[in-house]
Coordinates of C-alpha atoms and ligand atoms in Angstrom, one line a residue:
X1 CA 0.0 0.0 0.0
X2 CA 1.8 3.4 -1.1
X3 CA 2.6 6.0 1.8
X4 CA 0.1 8.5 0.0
X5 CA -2.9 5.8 0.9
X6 CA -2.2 5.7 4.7
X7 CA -1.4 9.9 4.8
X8 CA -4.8 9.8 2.8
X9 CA -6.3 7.0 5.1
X10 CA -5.6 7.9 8.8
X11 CA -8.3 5.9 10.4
X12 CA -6.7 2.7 8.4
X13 CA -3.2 3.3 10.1
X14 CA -4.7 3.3 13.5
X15 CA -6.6 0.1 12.4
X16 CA -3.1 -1.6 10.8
X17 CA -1.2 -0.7 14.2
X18 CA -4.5 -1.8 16.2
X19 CA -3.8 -4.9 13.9
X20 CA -0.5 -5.7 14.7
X21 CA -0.5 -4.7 18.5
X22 CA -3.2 -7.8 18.8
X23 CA -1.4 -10.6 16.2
X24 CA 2.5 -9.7 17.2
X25 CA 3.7 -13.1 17.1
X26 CA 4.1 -15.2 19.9
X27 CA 0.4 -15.2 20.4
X28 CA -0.3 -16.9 17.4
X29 CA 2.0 -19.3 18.1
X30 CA 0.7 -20.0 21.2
X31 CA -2.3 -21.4 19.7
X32 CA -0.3 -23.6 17.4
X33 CA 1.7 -25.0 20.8
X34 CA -1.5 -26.0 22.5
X35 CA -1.9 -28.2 19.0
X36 CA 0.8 -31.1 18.2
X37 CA 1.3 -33.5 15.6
X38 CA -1.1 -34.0 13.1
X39 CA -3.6 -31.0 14.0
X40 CA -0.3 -28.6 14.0
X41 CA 0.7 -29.2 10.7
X42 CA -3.6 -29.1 9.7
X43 CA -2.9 -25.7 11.0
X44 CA 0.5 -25.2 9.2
X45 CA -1.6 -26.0 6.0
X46 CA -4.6 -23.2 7.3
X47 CA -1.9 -21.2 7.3
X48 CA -0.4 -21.6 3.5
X49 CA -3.6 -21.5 2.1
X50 CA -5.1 -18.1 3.2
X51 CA -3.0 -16.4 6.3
X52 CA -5.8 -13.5 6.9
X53 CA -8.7 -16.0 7.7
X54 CA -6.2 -18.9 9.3
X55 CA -5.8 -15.9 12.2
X56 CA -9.9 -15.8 12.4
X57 CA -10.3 -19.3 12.9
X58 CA -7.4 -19.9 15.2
X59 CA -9.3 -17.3 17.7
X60 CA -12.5 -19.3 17.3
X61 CA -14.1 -20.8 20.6
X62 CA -12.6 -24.2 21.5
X63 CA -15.3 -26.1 20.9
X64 CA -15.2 -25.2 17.1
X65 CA -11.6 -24.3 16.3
X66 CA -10.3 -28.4 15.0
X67 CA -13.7 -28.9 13.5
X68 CA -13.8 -25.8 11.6
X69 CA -9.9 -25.5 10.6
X70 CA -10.1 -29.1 8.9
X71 CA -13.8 -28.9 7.4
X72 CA -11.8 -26.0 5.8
X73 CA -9.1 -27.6 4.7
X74 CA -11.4 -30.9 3.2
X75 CA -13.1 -27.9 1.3
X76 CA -10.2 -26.7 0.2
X77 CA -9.2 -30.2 -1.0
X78 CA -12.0 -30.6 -2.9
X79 CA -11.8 -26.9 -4.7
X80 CA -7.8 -27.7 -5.4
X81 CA -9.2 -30.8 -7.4
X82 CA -11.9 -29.0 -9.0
X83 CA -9.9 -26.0 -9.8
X84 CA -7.0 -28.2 -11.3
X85 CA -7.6 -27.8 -15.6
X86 CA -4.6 -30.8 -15.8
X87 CA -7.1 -33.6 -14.5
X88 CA -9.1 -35.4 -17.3
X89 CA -12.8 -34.9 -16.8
X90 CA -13.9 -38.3 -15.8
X91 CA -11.0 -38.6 -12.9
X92 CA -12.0 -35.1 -12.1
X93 CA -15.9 -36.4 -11.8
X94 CA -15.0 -40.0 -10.4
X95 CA -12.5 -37.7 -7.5
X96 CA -15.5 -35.0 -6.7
X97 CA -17.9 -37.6 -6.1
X98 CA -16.3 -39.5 -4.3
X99 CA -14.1 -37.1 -2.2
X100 CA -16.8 -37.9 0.4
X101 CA -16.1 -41.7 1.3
X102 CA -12.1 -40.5 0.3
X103 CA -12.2 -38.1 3.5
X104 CA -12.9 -41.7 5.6
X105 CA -10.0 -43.5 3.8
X106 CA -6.5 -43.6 6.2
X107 CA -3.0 -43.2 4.5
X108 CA -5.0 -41.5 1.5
X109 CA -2.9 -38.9 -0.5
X110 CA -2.6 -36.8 -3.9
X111 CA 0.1 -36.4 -5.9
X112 CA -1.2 -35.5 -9.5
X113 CA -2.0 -31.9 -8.9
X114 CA -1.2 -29.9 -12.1
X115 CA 2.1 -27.8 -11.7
X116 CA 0.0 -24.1 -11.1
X117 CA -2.5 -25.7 -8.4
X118 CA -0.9 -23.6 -5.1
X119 CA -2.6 -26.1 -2.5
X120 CA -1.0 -29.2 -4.3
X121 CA 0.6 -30.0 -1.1
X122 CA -2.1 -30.2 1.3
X123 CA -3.0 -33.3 -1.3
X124 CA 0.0 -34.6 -1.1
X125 CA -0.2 -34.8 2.9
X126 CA -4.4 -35.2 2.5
X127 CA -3.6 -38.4 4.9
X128 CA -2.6 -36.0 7.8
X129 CA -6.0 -34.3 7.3
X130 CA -7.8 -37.4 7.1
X131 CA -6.0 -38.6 10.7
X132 CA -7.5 -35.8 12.4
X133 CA -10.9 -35.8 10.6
X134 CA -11.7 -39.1 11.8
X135 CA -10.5 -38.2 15.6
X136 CA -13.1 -35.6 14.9
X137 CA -17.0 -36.0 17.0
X138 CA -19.3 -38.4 14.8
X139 CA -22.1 -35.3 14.4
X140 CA -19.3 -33.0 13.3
X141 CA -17.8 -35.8 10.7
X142 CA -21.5 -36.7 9.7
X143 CA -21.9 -32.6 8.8
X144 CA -18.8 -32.6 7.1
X145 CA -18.9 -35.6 4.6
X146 CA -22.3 -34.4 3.9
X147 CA -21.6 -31.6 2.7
X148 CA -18.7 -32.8 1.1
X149 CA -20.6 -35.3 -1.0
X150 CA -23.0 -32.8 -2.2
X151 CA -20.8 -30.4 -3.4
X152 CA -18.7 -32.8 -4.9
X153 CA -21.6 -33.9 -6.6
X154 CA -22.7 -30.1 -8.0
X155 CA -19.2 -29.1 -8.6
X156 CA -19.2 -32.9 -11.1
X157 CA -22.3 -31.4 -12.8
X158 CA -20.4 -28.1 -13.3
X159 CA -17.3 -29.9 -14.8
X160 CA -19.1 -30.5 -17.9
X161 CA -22.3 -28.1 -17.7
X162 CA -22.0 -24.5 -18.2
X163 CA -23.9 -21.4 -16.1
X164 CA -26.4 -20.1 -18.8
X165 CA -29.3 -18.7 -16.8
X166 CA -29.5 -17.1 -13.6
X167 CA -30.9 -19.9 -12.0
X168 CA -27.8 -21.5 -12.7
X169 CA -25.4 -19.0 -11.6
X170 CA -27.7 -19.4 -8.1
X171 CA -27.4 -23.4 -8.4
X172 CA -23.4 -23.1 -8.4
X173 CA -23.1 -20.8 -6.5
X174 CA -24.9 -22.9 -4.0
X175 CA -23.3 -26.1 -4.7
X176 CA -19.7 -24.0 -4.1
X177 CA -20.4 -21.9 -1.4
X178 CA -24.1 -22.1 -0.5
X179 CA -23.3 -25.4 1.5
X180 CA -20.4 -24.3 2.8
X181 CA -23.1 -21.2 5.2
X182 CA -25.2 -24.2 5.5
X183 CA -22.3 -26.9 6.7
X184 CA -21.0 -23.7 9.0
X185 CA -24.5 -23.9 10.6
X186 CA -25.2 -27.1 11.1
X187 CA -21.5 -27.2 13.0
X188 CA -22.2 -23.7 15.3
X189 CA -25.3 -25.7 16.3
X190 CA -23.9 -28.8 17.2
X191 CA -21.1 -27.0 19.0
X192 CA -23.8 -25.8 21.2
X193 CA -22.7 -22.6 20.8
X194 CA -25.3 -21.3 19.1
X195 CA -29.2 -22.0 19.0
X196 CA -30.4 -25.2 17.0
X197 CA -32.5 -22.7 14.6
X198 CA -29.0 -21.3 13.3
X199 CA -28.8 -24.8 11.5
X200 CA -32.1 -24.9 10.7
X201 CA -32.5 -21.2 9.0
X202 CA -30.6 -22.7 5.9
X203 CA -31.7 -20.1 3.3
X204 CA -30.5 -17.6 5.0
X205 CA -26.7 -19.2 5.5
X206 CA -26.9 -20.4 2.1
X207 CA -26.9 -16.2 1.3
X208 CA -23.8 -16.2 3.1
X209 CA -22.3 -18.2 0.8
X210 CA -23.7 -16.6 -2.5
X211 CA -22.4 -13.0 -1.3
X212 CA -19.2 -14.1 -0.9
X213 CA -19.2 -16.4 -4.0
X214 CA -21.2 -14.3 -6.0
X215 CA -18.4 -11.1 -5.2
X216 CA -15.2 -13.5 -6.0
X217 CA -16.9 -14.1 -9.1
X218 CA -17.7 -10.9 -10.2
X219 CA -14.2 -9.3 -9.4
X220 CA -12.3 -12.5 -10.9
X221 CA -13.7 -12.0 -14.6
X222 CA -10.8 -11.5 -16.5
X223 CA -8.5 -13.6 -14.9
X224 CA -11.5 -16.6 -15.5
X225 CA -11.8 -15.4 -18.5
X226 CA -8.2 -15.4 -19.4
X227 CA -8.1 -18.7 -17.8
X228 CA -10.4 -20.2 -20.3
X229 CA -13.6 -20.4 -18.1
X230 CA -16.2 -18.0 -16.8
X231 CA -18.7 -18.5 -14.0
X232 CA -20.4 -15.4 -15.3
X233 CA -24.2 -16.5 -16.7
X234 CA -24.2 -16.4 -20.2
X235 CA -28.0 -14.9 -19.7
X236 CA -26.0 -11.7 -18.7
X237 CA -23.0 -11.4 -20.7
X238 CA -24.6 -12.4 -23.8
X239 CA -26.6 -9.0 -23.8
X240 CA -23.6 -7.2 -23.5
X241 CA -21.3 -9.6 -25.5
X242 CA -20.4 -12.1 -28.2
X243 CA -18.2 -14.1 -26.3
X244 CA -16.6 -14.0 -23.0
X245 CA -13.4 -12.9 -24.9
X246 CA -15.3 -9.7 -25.9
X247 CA -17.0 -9.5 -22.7
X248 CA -13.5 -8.0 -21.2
X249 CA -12.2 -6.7 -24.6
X250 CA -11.8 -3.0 -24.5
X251 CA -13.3 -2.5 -27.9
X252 CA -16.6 -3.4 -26.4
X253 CA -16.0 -1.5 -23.2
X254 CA -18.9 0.0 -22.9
X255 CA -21.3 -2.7 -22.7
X256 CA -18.9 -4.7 -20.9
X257 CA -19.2 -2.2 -18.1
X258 CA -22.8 -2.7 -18.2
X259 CA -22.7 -6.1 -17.7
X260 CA -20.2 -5.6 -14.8
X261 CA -22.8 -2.9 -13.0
X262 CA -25.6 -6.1 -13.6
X263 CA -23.4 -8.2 -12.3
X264 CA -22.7 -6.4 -9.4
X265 CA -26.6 -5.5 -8.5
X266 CA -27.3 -9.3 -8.7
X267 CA -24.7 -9.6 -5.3
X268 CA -26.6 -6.9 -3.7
X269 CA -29.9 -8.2 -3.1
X270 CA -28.4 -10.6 -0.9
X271 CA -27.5 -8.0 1.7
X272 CA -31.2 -8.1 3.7
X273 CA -30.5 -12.3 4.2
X274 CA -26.8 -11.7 5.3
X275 CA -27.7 -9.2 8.2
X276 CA -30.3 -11.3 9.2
X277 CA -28.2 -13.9 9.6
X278 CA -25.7 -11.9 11.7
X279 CA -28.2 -10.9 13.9
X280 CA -28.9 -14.5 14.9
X281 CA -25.3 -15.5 15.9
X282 CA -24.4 -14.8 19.6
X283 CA -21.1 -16.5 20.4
X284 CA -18.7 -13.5 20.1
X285 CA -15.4 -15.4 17.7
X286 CA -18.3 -17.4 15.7
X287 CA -19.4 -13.8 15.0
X288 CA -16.3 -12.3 13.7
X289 CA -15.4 -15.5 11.8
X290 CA -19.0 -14.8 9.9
X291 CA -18.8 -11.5 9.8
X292 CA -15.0 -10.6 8.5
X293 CA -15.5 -12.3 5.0
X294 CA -18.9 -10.7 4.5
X295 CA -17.5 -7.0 5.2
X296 CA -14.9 -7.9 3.1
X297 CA -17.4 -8.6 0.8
X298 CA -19.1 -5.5 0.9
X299 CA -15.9 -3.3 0.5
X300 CA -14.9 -5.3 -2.7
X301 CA -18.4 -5.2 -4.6
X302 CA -18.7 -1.7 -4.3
X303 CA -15.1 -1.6 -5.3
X304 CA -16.1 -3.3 -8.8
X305 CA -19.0 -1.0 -9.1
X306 CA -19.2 0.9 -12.4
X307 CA -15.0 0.5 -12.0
X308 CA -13.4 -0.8 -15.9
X309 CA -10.1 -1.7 -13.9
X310 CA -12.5 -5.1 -13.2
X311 CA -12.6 -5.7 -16.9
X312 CA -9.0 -5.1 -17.7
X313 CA -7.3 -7.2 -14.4
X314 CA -7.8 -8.1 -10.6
X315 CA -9.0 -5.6 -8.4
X316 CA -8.1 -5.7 -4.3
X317 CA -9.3 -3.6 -1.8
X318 CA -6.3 -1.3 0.5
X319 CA -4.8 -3.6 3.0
X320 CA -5.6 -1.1 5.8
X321 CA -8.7 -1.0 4.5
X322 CA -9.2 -4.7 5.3
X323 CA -7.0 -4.4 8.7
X324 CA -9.4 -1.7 9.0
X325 CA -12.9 -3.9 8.6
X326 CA -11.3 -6.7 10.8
X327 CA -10.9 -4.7 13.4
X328 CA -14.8 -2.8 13.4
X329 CA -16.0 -6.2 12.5
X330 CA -16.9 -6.9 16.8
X331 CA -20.4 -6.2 16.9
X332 CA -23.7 -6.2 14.8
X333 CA -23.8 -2.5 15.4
X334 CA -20.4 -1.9 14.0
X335 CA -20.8 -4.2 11.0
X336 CA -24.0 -2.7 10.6
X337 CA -22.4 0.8 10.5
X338 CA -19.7 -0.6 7.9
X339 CA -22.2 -2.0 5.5
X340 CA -24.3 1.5 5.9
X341 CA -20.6 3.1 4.9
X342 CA -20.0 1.3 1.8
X343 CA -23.9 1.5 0.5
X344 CA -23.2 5.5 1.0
X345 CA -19.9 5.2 -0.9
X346 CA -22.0 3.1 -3.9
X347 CA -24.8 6.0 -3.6
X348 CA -22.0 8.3 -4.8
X349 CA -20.6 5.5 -7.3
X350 CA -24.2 5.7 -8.7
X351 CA -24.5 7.5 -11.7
X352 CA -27.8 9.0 -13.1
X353 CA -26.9 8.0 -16.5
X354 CA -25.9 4.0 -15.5
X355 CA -28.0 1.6 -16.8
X356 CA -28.6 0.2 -13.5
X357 CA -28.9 3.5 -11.7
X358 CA -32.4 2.7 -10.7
X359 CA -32.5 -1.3 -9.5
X360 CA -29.6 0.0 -7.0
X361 CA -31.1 3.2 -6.0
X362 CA -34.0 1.2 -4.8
X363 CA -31.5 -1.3 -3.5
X364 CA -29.7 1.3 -1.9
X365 CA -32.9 3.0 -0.1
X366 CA -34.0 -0.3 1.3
X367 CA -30.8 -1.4 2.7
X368 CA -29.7 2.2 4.7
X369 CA -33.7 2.4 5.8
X370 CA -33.7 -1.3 7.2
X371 CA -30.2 -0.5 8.8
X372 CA -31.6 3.1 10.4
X373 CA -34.9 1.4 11.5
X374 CA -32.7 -1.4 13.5
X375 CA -29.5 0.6 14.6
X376 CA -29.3 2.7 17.9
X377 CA -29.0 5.8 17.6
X378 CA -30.3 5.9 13.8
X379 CA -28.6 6.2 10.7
X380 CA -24.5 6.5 11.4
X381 CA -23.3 9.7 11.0
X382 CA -20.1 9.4 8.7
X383 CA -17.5 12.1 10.5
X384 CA -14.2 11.1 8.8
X385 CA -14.6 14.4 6.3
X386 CA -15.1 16.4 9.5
X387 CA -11.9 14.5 11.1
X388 CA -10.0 14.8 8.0
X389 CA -10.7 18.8 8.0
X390 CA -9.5 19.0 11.9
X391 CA -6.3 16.9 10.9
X392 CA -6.2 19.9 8.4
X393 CA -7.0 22.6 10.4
X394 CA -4.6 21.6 12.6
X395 CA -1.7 21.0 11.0
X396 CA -2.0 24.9 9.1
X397 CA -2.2 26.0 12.4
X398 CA 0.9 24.5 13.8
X399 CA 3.3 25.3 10.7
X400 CA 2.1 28.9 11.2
X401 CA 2.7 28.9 14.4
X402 CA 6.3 27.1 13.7
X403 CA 7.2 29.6 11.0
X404 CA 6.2 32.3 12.8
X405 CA 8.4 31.4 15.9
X406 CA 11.4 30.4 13.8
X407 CA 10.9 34.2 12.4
X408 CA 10.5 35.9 15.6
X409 CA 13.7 33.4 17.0
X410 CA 15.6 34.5 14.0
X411 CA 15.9 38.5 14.8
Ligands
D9A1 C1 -15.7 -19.9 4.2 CL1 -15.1 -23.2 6.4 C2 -15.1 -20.2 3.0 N1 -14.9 -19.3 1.9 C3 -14.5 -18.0 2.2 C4 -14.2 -17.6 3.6 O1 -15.4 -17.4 4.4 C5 -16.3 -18.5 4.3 C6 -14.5 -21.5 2.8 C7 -14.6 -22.4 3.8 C8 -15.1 -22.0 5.1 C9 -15.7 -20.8 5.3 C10 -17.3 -18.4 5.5 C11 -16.8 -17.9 6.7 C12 -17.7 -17.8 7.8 C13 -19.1 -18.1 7.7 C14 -19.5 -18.6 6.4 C15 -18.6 -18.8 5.3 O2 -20.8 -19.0 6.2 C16 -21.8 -19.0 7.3 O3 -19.0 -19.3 4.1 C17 -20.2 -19.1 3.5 O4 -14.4 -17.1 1.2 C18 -15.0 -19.7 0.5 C19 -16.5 -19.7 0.0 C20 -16.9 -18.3 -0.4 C21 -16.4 -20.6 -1.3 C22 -17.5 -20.3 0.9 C23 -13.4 -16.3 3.7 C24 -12.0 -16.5 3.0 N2 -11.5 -15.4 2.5 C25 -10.2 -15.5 1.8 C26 -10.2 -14.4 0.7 C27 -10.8 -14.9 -0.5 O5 -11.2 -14.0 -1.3 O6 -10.8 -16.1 -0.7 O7 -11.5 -17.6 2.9 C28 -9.1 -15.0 2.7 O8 -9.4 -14.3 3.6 O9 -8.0 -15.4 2.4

């Protein structure tokens, strides 16, 4: 992140030094000393395949933390092998649908990942994984290869079907994340950390999934598309486009950027279900492990609003912006107040003249009057402007004041 984004970001340099005041290592370490053998290197694996979220669910509660870390890492498994464009489609099928009874089989490993597939090794060492799974509670193993076996299952359909309408792009998207908000929710209730209803409000986890699926998807266009596949439905880019190709081509700009602005309004009206499913979770770290992602979430789709960058390459949101979510993302109030932020920021993103303007103007309206009606205190008042003019203010002041003291020390 350059130097001008944290002069031009204050409240994210408090957040990054917030950030590393709390994770300075040893503490992390400490959680990886309480866990030996087998479940340390599980962790070790957490770690190599994404190290922002590893730190979320190593501060889970206890009861949760094994269970979640290597349902994780079986998911990722599963992804690696569906991801992997080296493996011929009937292995790839036979592997998916099976990758439920595989999870049960001791000593089993991987080792034909193609050379670009960055979780290869957790393959290699699946039997580590495995070990631990099966040390796991039956109910937690039962939820786990359940899942597992229906995904694998959607993801087989997926190898050789492609997402043409948009109830397809809803059917993949549950079959790879959907499940995922519904596995989650099945395991908080078993825990007994949270109420029994959490695993039984399925629709509503399954929107957990489809906002943060539905967002990667949307931002990863051109690198999909570049990689030979899209995700996209063609009942969207077809308006816009002959071919994915020309979907991202700057020729055809343009529409392209309509399709992106379409894209991004179908994400949106999943905001109402993910709130409401916030509001039932009660156990603090189960809270911040649901609710990180989905601010991140948030941040990144109003990020690809009306924004060509999308089209042309990968766009990321600031890293103190993220330190910065992580660190508001403690209570329903504050993540409340975030999401209020960014649907502010999209309001001024939200051109008259956009093809969409309207569908998210309504959009908009609905979301910041549900979030005002529910919020103490009302709508959040954003004061960073007034902050920034202070800092401002401020700092005129105090180089006049310098000057003019040098002056006066100088006669
Ligand atoms: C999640 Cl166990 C994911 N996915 C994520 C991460 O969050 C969800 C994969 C496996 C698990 C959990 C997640 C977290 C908490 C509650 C959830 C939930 O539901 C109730 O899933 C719906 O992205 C992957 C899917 C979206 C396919 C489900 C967050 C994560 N973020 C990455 C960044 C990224 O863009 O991948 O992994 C990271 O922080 O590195």
């Amino acid at each position: 992140m350059a130097f001008i984004d944290w002069v031009l970001h204050p409240t994210e340099l408090w957040a990054a030094f917030w950030f590393f005041m709390r994770h300075a290592p040893p503490d992390e370490k400490t959680v990886k000393l309480q866990v030996s053998g087998d479940m340390k290197r599980c962790y070790d694996f957490l770690e190599m395949t994404s190290r922002s979220f590893a730190a979320v669910i190593q501060e889970l509660n206890p009861k949760l933390r094994d269970g979640i870390c290597l349902f994780y890492l079986v998911l990722r498994g599963l992804d690696t092998i569906e991801d992997d464009m080296t493996i011929p489609g009937a292995r790839k099928r036979h592997l998916l649908e099976t990758f439920h009874e595989i999870i049960y089989q001791k000593g089993w490993t991987f080792k034909e990942s193609g050379p670009d597939e960055k979780d290869a090794l957790l393959l290699v060492e699946f039997d580590i994984v495995i070990n631990e799974f099966l040390r796991l509670p039956t109910e937690f193993q039962d939820v786990i290869a359940d899942i597992t076996r229906r995904m694998g299952a959607g993801m087989a359909k997926y190898t050789r079907a492609r997402v043409e309408s948009l109830e397809d792009y809803n059917e993949y998207c549950h079959y790879a994340a959907g499940l995922v908000g519904h596995g989650l929710s099945r395991l908080f209730a078993v825990s007994g950390l949270e109420d029994k209803s959490v695993g039984e409000q399925l629709e509503l986890a399954n929107s957990m999934g489809l906002f943060l699926q539905k967002t990667n998807i949307t931002r990863d266009i051109n690198e999909d598309v570049l990689d030979g596949r899209c995700f996209w439905p063609k009942a969207v880019w077809s308006k816009y486009a002959d071919s994915e190709e020309h979907l991202i081509d700057r020729e055809n700009r343009d529409k392209g950027m309509e399709a992106l602005n379409e894209m991004c309004t179908n994400v949106l009206q999943h905001i109402p279900d993910v709130l409401e499913y916030l509001n039932q979770i009660q156990e603090p770290s189960v809270f911040r492990f649901c609710a990180i992602p989905q601010v991140m979430a948030i941040a990144t789709i109003v990020l690809c609003y009306d924004n060509s960058r999308v089209l042309d390459g990968n766009v990321k949101i600031r890293k103190g912006e993220a330190l910065k979510l992580i660190s508001q993302a403690t209570t329903l109030d504050n993540v409340k107040r975030t999401f209020y932020r960014y649907i502010e920021q999209l309001e001024r993103k939200n051109q008259p003249d956009n093809p969409m303007h309207n569908q998210v103007a309504k959009i908009i309206d609905r979301t910041k009057k549900d979030i005002a009606r529910t919020l103490k205190g009302g709508a959040p008042v954003d004061f960073t402007k007034e902050y920034l003019v202070l800092i401002l203010f401020f700092f005129t002041i105090t180089t006049f004041f310098y000057s003019y003291l040098t002056e006066k020390s100088s006669f």
